[in-house]
Coordinates of C-alpha atoms in Angstrom, one line a residue:
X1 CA -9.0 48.5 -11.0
X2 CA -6.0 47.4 -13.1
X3 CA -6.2 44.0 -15.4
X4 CA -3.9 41.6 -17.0
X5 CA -5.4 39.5 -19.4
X6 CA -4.7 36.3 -20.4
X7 CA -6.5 34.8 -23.9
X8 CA -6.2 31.3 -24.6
X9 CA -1.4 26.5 -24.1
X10 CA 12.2 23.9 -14.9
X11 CA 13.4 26.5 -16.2
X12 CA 14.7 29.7 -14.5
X13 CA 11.7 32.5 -14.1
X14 CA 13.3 35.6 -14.5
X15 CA 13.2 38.2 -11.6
X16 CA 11.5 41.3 -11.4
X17 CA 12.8 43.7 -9.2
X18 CA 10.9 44.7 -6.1
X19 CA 9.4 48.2 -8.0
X20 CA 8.6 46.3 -10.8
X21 CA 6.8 43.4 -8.8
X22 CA 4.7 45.6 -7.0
X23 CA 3.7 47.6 -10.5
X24 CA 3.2 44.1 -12.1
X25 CA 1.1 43.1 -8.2
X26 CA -1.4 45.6 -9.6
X27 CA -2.8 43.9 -12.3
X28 CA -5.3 41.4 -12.7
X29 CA -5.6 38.6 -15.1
X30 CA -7.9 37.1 -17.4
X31 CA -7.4 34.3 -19.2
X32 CA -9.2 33.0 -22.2
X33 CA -9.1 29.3 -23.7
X34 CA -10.5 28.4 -27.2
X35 CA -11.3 24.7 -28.1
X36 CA -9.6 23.2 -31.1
X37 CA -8.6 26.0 -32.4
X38 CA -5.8 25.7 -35.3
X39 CA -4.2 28.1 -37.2
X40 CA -7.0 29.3 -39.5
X41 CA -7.1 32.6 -38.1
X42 CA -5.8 35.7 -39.9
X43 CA -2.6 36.3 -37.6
X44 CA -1.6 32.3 -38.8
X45 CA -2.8 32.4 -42.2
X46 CA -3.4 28.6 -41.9
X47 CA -6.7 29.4 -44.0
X48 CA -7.6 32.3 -46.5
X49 CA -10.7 32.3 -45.8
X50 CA -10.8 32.4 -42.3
X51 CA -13.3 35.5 -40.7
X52 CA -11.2 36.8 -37.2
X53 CA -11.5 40.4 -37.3
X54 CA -11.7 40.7 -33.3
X55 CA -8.3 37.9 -33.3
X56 CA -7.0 40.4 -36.2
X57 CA -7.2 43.9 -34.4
X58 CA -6.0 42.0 -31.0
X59 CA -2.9 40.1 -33.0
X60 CA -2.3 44.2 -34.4
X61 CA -1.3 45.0 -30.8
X62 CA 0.2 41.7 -29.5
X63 CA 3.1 39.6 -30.3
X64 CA 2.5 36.9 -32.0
X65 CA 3.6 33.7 -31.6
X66 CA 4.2 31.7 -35.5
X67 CA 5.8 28.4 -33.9
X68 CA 4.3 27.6 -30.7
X69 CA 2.4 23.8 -29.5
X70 CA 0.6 22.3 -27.0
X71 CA 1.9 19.9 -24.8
X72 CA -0.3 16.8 -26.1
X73 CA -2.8 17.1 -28.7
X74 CA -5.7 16.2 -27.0
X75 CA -8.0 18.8 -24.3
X76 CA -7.8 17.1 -20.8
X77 CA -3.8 16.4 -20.4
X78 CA -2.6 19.7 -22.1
X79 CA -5.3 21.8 -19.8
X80 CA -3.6 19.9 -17.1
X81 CA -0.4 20.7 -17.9
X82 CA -0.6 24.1 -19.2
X83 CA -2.6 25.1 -15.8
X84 CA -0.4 23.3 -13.8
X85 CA 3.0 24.1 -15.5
X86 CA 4.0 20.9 -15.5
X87 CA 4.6 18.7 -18.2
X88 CA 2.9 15.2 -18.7
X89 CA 6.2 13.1 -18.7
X90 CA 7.1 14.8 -15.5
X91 CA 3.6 14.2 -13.6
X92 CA 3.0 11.1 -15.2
X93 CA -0.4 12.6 -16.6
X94 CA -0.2 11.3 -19.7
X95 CA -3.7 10.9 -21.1
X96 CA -7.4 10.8 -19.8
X97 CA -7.1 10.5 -16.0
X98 CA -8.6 13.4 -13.6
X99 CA -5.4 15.6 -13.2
X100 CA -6.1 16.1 -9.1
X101 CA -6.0 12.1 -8.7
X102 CA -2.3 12.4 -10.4
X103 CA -0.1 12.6 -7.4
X104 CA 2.2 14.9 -8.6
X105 CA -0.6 17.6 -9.7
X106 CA -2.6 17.0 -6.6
X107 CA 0.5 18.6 -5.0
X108 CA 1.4 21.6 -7.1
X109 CA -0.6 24.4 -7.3
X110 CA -2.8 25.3 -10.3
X111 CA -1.9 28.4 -12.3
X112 CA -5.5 30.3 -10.2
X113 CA -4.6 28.3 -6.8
X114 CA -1.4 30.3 -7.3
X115 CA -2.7 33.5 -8.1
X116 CA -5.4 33.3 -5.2
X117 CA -2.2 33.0 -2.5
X118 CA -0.7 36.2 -4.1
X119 CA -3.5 38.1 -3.2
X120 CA -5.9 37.4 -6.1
X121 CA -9.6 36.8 -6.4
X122 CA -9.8 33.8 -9.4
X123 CA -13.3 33.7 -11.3
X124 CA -13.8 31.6 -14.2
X125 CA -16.6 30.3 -16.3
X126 CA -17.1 27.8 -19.2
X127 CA -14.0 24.9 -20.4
X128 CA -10.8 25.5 -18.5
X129 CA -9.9 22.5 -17.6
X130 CA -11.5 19.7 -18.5
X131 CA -11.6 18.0 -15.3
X132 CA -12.9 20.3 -13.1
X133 CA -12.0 21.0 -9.6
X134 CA -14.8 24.0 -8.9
X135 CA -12.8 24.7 -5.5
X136 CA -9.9 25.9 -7.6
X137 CA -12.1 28.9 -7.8
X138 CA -13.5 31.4 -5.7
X139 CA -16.2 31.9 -8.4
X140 CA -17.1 29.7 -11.0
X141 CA -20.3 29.6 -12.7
X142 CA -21.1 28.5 -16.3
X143 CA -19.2 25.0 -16.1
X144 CA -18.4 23.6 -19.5
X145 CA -21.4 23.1 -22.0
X146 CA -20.6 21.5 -25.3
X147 CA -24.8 22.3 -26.3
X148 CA -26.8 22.9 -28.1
X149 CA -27.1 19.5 -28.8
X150 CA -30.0 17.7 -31.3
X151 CA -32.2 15.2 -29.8
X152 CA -34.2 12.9 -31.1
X153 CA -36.4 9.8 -30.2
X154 CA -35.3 11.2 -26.6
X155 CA -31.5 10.7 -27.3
X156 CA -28.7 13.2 -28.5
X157 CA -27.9 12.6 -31.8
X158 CA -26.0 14.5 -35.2
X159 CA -27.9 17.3 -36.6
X160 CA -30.1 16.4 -39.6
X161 CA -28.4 18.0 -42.1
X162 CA -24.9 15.1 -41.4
X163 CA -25.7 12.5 -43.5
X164 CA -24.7 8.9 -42.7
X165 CA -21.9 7.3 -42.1
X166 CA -20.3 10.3 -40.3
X167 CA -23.9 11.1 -38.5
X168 CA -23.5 7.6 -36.5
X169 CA -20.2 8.9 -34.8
X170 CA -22.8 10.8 -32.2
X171 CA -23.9 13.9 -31.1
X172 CA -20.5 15.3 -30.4
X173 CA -17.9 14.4 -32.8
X174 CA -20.1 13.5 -35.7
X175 CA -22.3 16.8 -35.7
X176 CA -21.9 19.8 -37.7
X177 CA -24.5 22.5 -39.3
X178 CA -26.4 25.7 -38.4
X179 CA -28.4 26.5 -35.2
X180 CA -31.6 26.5 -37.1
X181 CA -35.6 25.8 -36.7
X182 CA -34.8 22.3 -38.8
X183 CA -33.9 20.7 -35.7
X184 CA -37.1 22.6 -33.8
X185 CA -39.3 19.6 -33.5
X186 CA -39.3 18.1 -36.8
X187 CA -42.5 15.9 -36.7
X188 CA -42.3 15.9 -33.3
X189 CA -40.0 14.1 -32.8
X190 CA -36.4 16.1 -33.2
X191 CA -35.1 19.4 -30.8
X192 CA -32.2 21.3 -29.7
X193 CA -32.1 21.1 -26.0
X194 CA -29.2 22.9 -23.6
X195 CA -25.9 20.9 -23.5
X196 CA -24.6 17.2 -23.2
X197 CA -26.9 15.7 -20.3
X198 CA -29.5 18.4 -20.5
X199 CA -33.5 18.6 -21.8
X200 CA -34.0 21.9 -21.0
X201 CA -35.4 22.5 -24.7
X202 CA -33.7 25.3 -26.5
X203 CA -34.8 27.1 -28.8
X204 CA -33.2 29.2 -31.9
X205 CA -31.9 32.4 -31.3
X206 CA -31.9 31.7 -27.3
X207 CA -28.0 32.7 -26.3
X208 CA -25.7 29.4 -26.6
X209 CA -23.2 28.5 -24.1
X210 CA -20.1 30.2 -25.4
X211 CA -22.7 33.5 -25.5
X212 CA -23.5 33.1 -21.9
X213 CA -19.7 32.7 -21.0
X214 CA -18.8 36.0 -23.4
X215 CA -21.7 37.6 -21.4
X216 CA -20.5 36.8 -17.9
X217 CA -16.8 37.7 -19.1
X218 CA -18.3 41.2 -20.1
X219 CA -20.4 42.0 -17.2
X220 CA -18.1 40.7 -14.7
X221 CA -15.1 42.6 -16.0
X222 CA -17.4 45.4 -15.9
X223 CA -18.3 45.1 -12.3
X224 CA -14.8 44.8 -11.4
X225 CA -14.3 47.9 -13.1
X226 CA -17.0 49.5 -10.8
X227 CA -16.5 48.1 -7.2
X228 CA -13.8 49.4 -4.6
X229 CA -12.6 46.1 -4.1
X230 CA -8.6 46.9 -4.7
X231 CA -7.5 42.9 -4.9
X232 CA -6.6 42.1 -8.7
X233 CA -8.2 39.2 -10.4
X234 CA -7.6 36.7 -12.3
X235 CA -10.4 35.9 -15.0
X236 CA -10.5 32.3 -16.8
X237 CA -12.6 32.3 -20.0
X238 CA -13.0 29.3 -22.0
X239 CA -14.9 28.7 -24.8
X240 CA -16.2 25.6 -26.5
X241 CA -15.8 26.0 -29.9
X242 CA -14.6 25.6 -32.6
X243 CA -14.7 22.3 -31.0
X244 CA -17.4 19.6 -32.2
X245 CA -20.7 19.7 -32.2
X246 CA -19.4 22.5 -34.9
X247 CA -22.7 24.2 -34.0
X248 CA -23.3 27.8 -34.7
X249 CA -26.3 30.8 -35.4
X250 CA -27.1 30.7 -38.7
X251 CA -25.4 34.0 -39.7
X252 CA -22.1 32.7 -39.1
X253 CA -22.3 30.0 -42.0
X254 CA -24.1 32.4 -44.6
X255 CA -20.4 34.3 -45.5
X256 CA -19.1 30.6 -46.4
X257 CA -21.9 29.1 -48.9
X258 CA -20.4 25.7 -49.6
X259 CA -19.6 25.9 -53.3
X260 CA -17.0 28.7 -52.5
X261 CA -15.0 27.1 -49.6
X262 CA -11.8 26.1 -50.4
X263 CA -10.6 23.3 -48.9
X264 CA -7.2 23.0 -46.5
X265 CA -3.6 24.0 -48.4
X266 CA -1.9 20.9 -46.5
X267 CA -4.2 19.0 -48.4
X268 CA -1.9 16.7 -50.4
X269 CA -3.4 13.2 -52.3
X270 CA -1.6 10.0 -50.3
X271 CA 0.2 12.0 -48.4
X272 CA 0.1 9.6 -45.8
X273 CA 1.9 7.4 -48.0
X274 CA 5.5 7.9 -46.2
X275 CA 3.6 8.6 -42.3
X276 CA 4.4 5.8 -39.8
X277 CA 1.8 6.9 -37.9
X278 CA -1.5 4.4 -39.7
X279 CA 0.8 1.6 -38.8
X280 CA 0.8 2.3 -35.3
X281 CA -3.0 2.2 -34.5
X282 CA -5.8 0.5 -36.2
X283 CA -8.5 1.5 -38.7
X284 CA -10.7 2.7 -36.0
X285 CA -8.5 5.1 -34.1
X286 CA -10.5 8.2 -34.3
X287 CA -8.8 10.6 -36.6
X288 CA -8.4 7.9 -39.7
X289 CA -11.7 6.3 -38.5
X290 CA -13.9 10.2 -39.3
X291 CA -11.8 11.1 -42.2
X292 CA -12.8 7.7 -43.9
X293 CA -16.6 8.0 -42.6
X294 CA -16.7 11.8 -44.5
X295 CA -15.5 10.8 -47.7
X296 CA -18.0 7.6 -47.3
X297 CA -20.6 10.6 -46.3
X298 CA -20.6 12.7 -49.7
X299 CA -19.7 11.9 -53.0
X300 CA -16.0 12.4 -52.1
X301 CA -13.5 12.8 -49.8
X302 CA -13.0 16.2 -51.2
X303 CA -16.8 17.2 -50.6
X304 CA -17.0 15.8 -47.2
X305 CA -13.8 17.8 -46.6
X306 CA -15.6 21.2 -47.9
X307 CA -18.6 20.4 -45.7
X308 CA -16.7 20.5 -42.8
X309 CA -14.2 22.8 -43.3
X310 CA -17.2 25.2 -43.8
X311 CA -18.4 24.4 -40.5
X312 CA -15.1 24.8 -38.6
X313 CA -14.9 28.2 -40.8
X314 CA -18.3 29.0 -39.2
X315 CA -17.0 28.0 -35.5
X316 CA -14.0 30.1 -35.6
X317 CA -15.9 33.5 -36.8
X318 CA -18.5 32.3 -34.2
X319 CA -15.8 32.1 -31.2
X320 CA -14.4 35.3 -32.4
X321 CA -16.9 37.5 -32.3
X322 CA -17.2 35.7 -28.5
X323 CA -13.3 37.0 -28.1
X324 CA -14.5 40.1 -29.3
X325 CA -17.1 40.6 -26.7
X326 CA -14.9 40.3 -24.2
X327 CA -11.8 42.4 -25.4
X328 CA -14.3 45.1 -26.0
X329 CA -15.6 45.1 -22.2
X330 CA -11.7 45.6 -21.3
X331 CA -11.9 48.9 -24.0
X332 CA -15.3 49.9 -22.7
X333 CA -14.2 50.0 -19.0
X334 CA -10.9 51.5 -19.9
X335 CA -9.0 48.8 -18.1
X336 CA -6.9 47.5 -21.5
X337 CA -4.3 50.0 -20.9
X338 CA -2.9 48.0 -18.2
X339 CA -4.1 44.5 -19.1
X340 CA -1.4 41.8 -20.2
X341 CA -3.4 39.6 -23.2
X342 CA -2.4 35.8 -24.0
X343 CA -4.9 34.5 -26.3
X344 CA -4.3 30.5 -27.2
X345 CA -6.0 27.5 -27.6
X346 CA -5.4 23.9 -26.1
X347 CA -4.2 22.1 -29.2
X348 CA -5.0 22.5 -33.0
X349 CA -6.8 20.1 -35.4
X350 CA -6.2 17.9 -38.4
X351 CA -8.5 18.6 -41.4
X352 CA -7.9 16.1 -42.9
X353 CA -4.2 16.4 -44.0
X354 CA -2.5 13.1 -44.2
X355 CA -5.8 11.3 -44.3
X356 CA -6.7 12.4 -40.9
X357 CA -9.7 14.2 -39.4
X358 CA -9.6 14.8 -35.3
X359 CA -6.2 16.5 -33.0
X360 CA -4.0 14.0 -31.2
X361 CA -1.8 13.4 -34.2
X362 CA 2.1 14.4 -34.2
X363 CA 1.8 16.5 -37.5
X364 CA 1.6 20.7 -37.8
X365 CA -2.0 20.9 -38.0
X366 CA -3.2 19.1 -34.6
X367 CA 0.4 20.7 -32.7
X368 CA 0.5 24.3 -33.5
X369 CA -1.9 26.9 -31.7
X370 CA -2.7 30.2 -31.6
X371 CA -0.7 32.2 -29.0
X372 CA -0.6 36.1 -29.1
X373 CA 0.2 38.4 -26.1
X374 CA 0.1 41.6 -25.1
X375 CA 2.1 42.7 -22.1
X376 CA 1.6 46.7 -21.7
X377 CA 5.5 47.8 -20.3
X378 CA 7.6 44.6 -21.7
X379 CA 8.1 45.9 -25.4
X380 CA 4.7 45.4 -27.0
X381 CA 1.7 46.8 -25.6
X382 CA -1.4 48.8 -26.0
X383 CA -1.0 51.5 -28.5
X384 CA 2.6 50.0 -29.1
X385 CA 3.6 48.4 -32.6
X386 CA 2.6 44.2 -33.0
X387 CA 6.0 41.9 -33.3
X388 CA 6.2 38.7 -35.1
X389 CA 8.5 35.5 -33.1
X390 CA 9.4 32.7 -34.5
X391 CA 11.3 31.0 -31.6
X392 CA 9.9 27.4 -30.9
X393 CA 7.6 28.1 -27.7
X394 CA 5.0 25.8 -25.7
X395 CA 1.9 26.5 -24.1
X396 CA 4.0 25.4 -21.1
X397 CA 5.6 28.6 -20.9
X398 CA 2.2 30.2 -19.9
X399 CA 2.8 29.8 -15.9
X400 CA 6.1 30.9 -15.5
X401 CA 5.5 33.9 -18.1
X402 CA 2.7 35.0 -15.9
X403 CA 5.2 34.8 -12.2
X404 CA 7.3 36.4 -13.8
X405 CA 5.1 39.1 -15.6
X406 CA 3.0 39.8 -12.0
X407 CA 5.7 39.2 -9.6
X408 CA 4.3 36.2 -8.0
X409 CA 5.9 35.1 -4.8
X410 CA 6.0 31.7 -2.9
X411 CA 6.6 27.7 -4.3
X412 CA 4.3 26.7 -6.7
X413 CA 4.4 23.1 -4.7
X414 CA 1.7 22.9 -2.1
X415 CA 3.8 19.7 -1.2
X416 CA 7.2 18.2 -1.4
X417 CA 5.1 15.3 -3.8
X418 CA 5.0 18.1 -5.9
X419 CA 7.0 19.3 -8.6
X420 CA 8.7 22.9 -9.7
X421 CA 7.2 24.5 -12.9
X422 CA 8.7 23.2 -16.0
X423 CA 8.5 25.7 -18.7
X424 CA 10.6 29.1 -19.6
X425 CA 9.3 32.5 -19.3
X426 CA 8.4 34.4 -22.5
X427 CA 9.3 37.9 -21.3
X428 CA 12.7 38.1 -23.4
X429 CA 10.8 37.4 -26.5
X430 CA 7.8 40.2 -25.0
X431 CA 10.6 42.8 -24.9
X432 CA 12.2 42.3 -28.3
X433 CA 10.6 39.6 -30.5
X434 CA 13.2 39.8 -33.3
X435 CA 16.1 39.4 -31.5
X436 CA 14.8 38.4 -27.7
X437 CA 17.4 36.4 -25.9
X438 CA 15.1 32.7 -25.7
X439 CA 16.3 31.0 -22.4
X440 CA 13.8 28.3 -23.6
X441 CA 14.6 25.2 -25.2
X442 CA 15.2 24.8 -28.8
X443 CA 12.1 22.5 -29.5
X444 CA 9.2 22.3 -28.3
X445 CA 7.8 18.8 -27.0
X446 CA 4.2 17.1 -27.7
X447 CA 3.9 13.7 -26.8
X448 CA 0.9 11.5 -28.2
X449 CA -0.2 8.9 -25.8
X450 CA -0.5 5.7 -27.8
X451 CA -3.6 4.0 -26.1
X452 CA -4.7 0.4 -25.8
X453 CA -6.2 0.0 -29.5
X454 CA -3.3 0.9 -31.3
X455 CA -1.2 -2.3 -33.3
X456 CA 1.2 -2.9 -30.5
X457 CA -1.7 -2.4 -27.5
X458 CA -0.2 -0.8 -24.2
X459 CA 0.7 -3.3 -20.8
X460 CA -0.8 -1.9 -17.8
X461 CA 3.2 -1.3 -16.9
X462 CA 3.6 0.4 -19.9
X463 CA 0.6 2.6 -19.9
X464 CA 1.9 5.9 -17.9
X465 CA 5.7 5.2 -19.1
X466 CA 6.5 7.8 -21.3
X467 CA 9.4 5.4 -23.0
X468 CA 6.5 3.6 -24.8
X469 CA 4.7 7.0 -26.6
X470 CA 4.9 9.0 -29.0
X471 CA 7.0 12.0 -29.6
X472 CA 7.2 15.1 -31.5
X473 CA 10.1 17.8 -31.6
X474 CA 9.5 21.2 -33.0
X475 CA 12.6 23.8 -33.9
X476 CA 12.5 26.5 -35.9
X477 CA 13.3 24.9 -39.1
X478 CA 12.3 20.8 -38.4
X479 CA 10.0 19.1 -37.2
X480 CA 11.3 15.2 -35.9
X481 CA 8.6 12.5 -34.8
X482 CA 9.5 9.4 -33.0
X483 CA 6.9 6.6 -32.3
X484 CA 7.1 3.9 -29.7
X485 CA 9.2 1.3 -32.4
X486 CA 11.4 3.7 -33.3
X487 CA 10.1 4.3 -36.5
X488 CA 11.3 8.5 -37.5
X489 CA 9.7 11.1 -39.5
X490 CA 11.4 14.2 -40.4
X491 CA 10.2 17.8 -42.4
X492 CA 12.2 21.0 -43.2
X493 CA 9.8 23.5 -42.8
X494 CA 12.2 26.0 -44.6
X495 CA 11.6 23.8 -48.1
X496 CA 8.5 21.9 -46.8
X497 CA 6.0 24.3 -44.9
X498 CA 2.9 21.3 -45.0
X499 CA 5.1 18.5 -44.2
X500 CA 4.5 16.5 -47.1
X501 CA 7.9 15.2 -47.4
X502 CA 9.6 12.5 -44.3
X503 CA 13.0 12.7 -45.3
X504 CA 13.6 10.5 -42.5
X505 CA 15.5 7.9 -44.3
X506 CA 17.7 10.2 -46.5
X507 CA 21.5 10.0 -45.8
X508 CA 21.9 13.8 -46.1
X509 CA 19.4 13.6 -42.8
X510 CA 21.5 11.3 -40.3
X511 CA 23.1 14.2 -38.1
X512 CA 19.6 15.7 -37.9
X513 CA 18.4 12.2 -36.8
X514 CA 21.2 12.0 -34.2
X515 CA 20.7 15.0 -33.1
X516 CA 17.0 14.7 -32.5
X517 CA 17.3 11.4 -30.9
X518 CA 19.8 12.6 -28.3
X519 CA 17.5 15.9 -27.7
X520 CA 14.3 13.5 -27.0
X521 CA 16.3 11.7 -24.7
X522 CA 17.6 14.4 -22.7
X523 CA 14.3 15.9 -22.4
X524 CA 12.7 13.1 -21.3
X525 CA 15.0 11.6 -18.8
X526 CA 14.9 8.0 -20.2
X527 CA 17.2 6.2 -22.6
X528 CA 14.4 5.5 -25.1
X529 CA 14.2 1.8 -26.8

């Protein structure tokens, strides 16, 4: 059996003719989903350090991607809208809501509803979206499992080795540190069990979640391998990590001991200094809420920062070697000779840039993701040279890459309450990635929702009205933020790579402004306040 896989973020899809589309009809998909991953992974560079050798030898094979972003920062709406293909300000999805009680999602067809009525038999297992909808599938074991988790006294809580203030964010968020037998019952009263909800006790060396996933992934695309059954597939994987709990085996922390970890390169002292963004939400809005409890947590900001940068180091070699698993079941079988590979992430993370620890910020860091893929017969395939692109692309160009790729047929609207995919294919930039002809647009759009806690809290009225968010622009060179005042921020990433400068308010900036202004608006549909 022939694969395409896909690794993981209205326009005109571009046709396939009917030889091609029936080639393309033979392959499968798979389709892999880190958490929170950013760009510290070798392809990106973001840090030196970083240990990806299965991303490296994929990325040596694949084109990859240097200036793509999410949709919005934070893991339910850009799942949503990356598996949908629709954008948030076009749905109305904006934030935290189930995306099949949004009226305009209920009525389109996901990304595996689609590939199921071309013919397709769609198995998935672990986080893909994050509001699941299990009948999306016709398989779907192994739903998301953020574990293991620490319990103690009978309740989920950070792992011993977090001291406090940071420990009391939770079990989740505020928990970093080897899977190790300190957590194994420490005077009886402290554990790992299974996963968020679970007291199944678990004990070290036990497979974790994302190693049951990597597992299944393996096995399954081996059996598909082995059986007569001619229908492609389509494969979702998603891991957990590095999303928090940043918990991983112990061997995966050893090659970082703390004293050599080098802490982020964005890293600039009051850097927020010229941000509007602390202005528009209070002290305890998550991201400026954890970066102050880690520096309150160690004997600096700058230790607290090494602490868990070494963890995240430790998730992403962790994950990898999960990637790795998988990529070598499609080498194993022989099926990556005709398996298309997108390998992405929902959104990126601050660490601790601009003062602020969590994703859901406007900046670089918490934007940009990973996204590499390997389309066998468009240019860049297996055995074929890697290409670099630098074009500004979303992970909203994921569905209509993938009709266009396999030569789906039929409207991606299961109703007229639906809406078309939004979104440009990739294939252009596949074929050549130097000089690809990009029928995209020339930024990419990420939209912060700004919440009820923030300094000017939401109306009801203006809680799913995209005129009172906040928006990011990405080209090639700029990056331009707007927030719901009207307050700008502006960085040249040719003479400012870590966005340390807002040259907002310069006079030599005023036809970029105008510019960016009118692009938002014309993107969005609204005259903006």
């Amino acid at each position: 059996m022939s694969v395409l896989v896909v690794v993981s973020a209205t326009a005109a899809v571009g046709c396939v003719g009917v030889a091609g589309a029936q080639e393309a009809a033979r392959l499968n998909v798979l389709l892999i989903v880190c958490d929170d991953l950013n760009d510290w992974v070798g392809p990106l560079g973001g840090h030196r350090q970083a240990q990806t050798p299965a991303i490296d030898a994929f990325a040596e094979s694949a084109v990859v991607f240097e200036n793509a972003s999410c949709s919005t920062p934070v893991c339910a709406p850009s799942r949503a809208s990356f598996l949908t293909g629709i954008e948030p300000y076009t749905s109305g999805n904006l934030f935290w809501s189930p995306w099949f009680e949004n009226e305009v999602l209920a009525n389109s067809k996901t990304m595996m509803r689609h590939f199921r009525d071309n013919g397709y038999i769609a198995v998935g297992a672990g986080k893909l979206m994050h509001h699941e909808k299990p009948d999306e599938w016709d398989e779907r074991p192994h739903r998301a499992d953020y574990g293991p988790l620490v319990i103690e006294d009978g309740e989920t809580a950070a792992h011993p080795g977090v001291p406090e203030p940071f420990a009391s964010i939770g079990a989740i968020d505020g928990s970093f540190g080897p899977i190790d037998d300190r957590c194994e019952w420490v005077l009886g009263r402290q554990r790992w069990v299974g996963g968020v909800g679970s007291r199944v006790p678990y004990r070290v060396g036990q497979p974790t979640p994302d190693e049951r996933v990597a597992a299944w992934a393996a096995g399954r695309i081996e059996r598909f391998a082995a059986d007569d059954d001619d229908r492609p597939f389509f494969m979702g994987v998603g891991f957990i990590r590095p999303h928090t709990p940043m918990h991983a085996p112990p061997e995966f922390f050893d090659p970082f001991p703390i004293g050599t970890v080098e802490l982020p390169a964005a890293l600039l002292p009051d850097d927020e200094a010229d941000t509007h963004y602390a202005t528009h939400f209070g002290p305890e809005v998550k991201g400026l809420r954890y970066y102050r409890q880690i520096a309150e947590s160690y004997e600096s900001a700058a230790a607290g920062l090494r602490e868990f940068a070494r963890a995240y180091l430790a998730s992403v070699a962790f994950v990898d070697a999960q990637i790795g698993t998988v990529l070598d079941a499609l080498d194993r079988t022989g099926l990556a000779e005709n398996t298309i590979v997108i390998l992405t992430s929902d959104h990126g993370f601050q660490m601790g840039e601009k003062g602020f620890l969590f994703k859901n910020s406007l900046w670089e860091e918490s934007n940009r993701v990973p996204l590499m893929i390997r389309a066998p017969g468009v240019g860049v395939g297996v055995g074929v040279g890697a290409g670099r692109c630098g074009a500004p692309v979303s992970l909203i160009d994921l569905y209509p890459t993938l009709v266009d790729l396999c030569g789906l047929n039929g409207d991606t609207r299961i109703t007229a309450l639906g809406r078309s995919l939004d979104g440009s294919t990739l294939r252009p930039l596949l074929a050549d990635p130097d000089a690809g002809e990009w029928h995209g647009p020339d930024a990419s759009l990420t939209m912060v929702h700004a919440e009820e806690e923030g300094i000017r809290p939401l109306t009801a009225a203006q809680y799913d009205d995209p005129r009172h968010q906040h928006w990011s622009l990405r080209t090639e060179r700029f990056r331009y933020i707007r927030y719901n005042t009207g307050l700008e921020e502006l960085y040249d990433h040719a003479a400012d790579p870590h966005e340390w400068w807002n040259i907002a308010g310069e006079p030599s900036s005023r036809s970029q402004i105008d510019r960016f202004r009118a692009m938002l608006s014309d993107r969005i549909g609204l005259d903006l306040p």
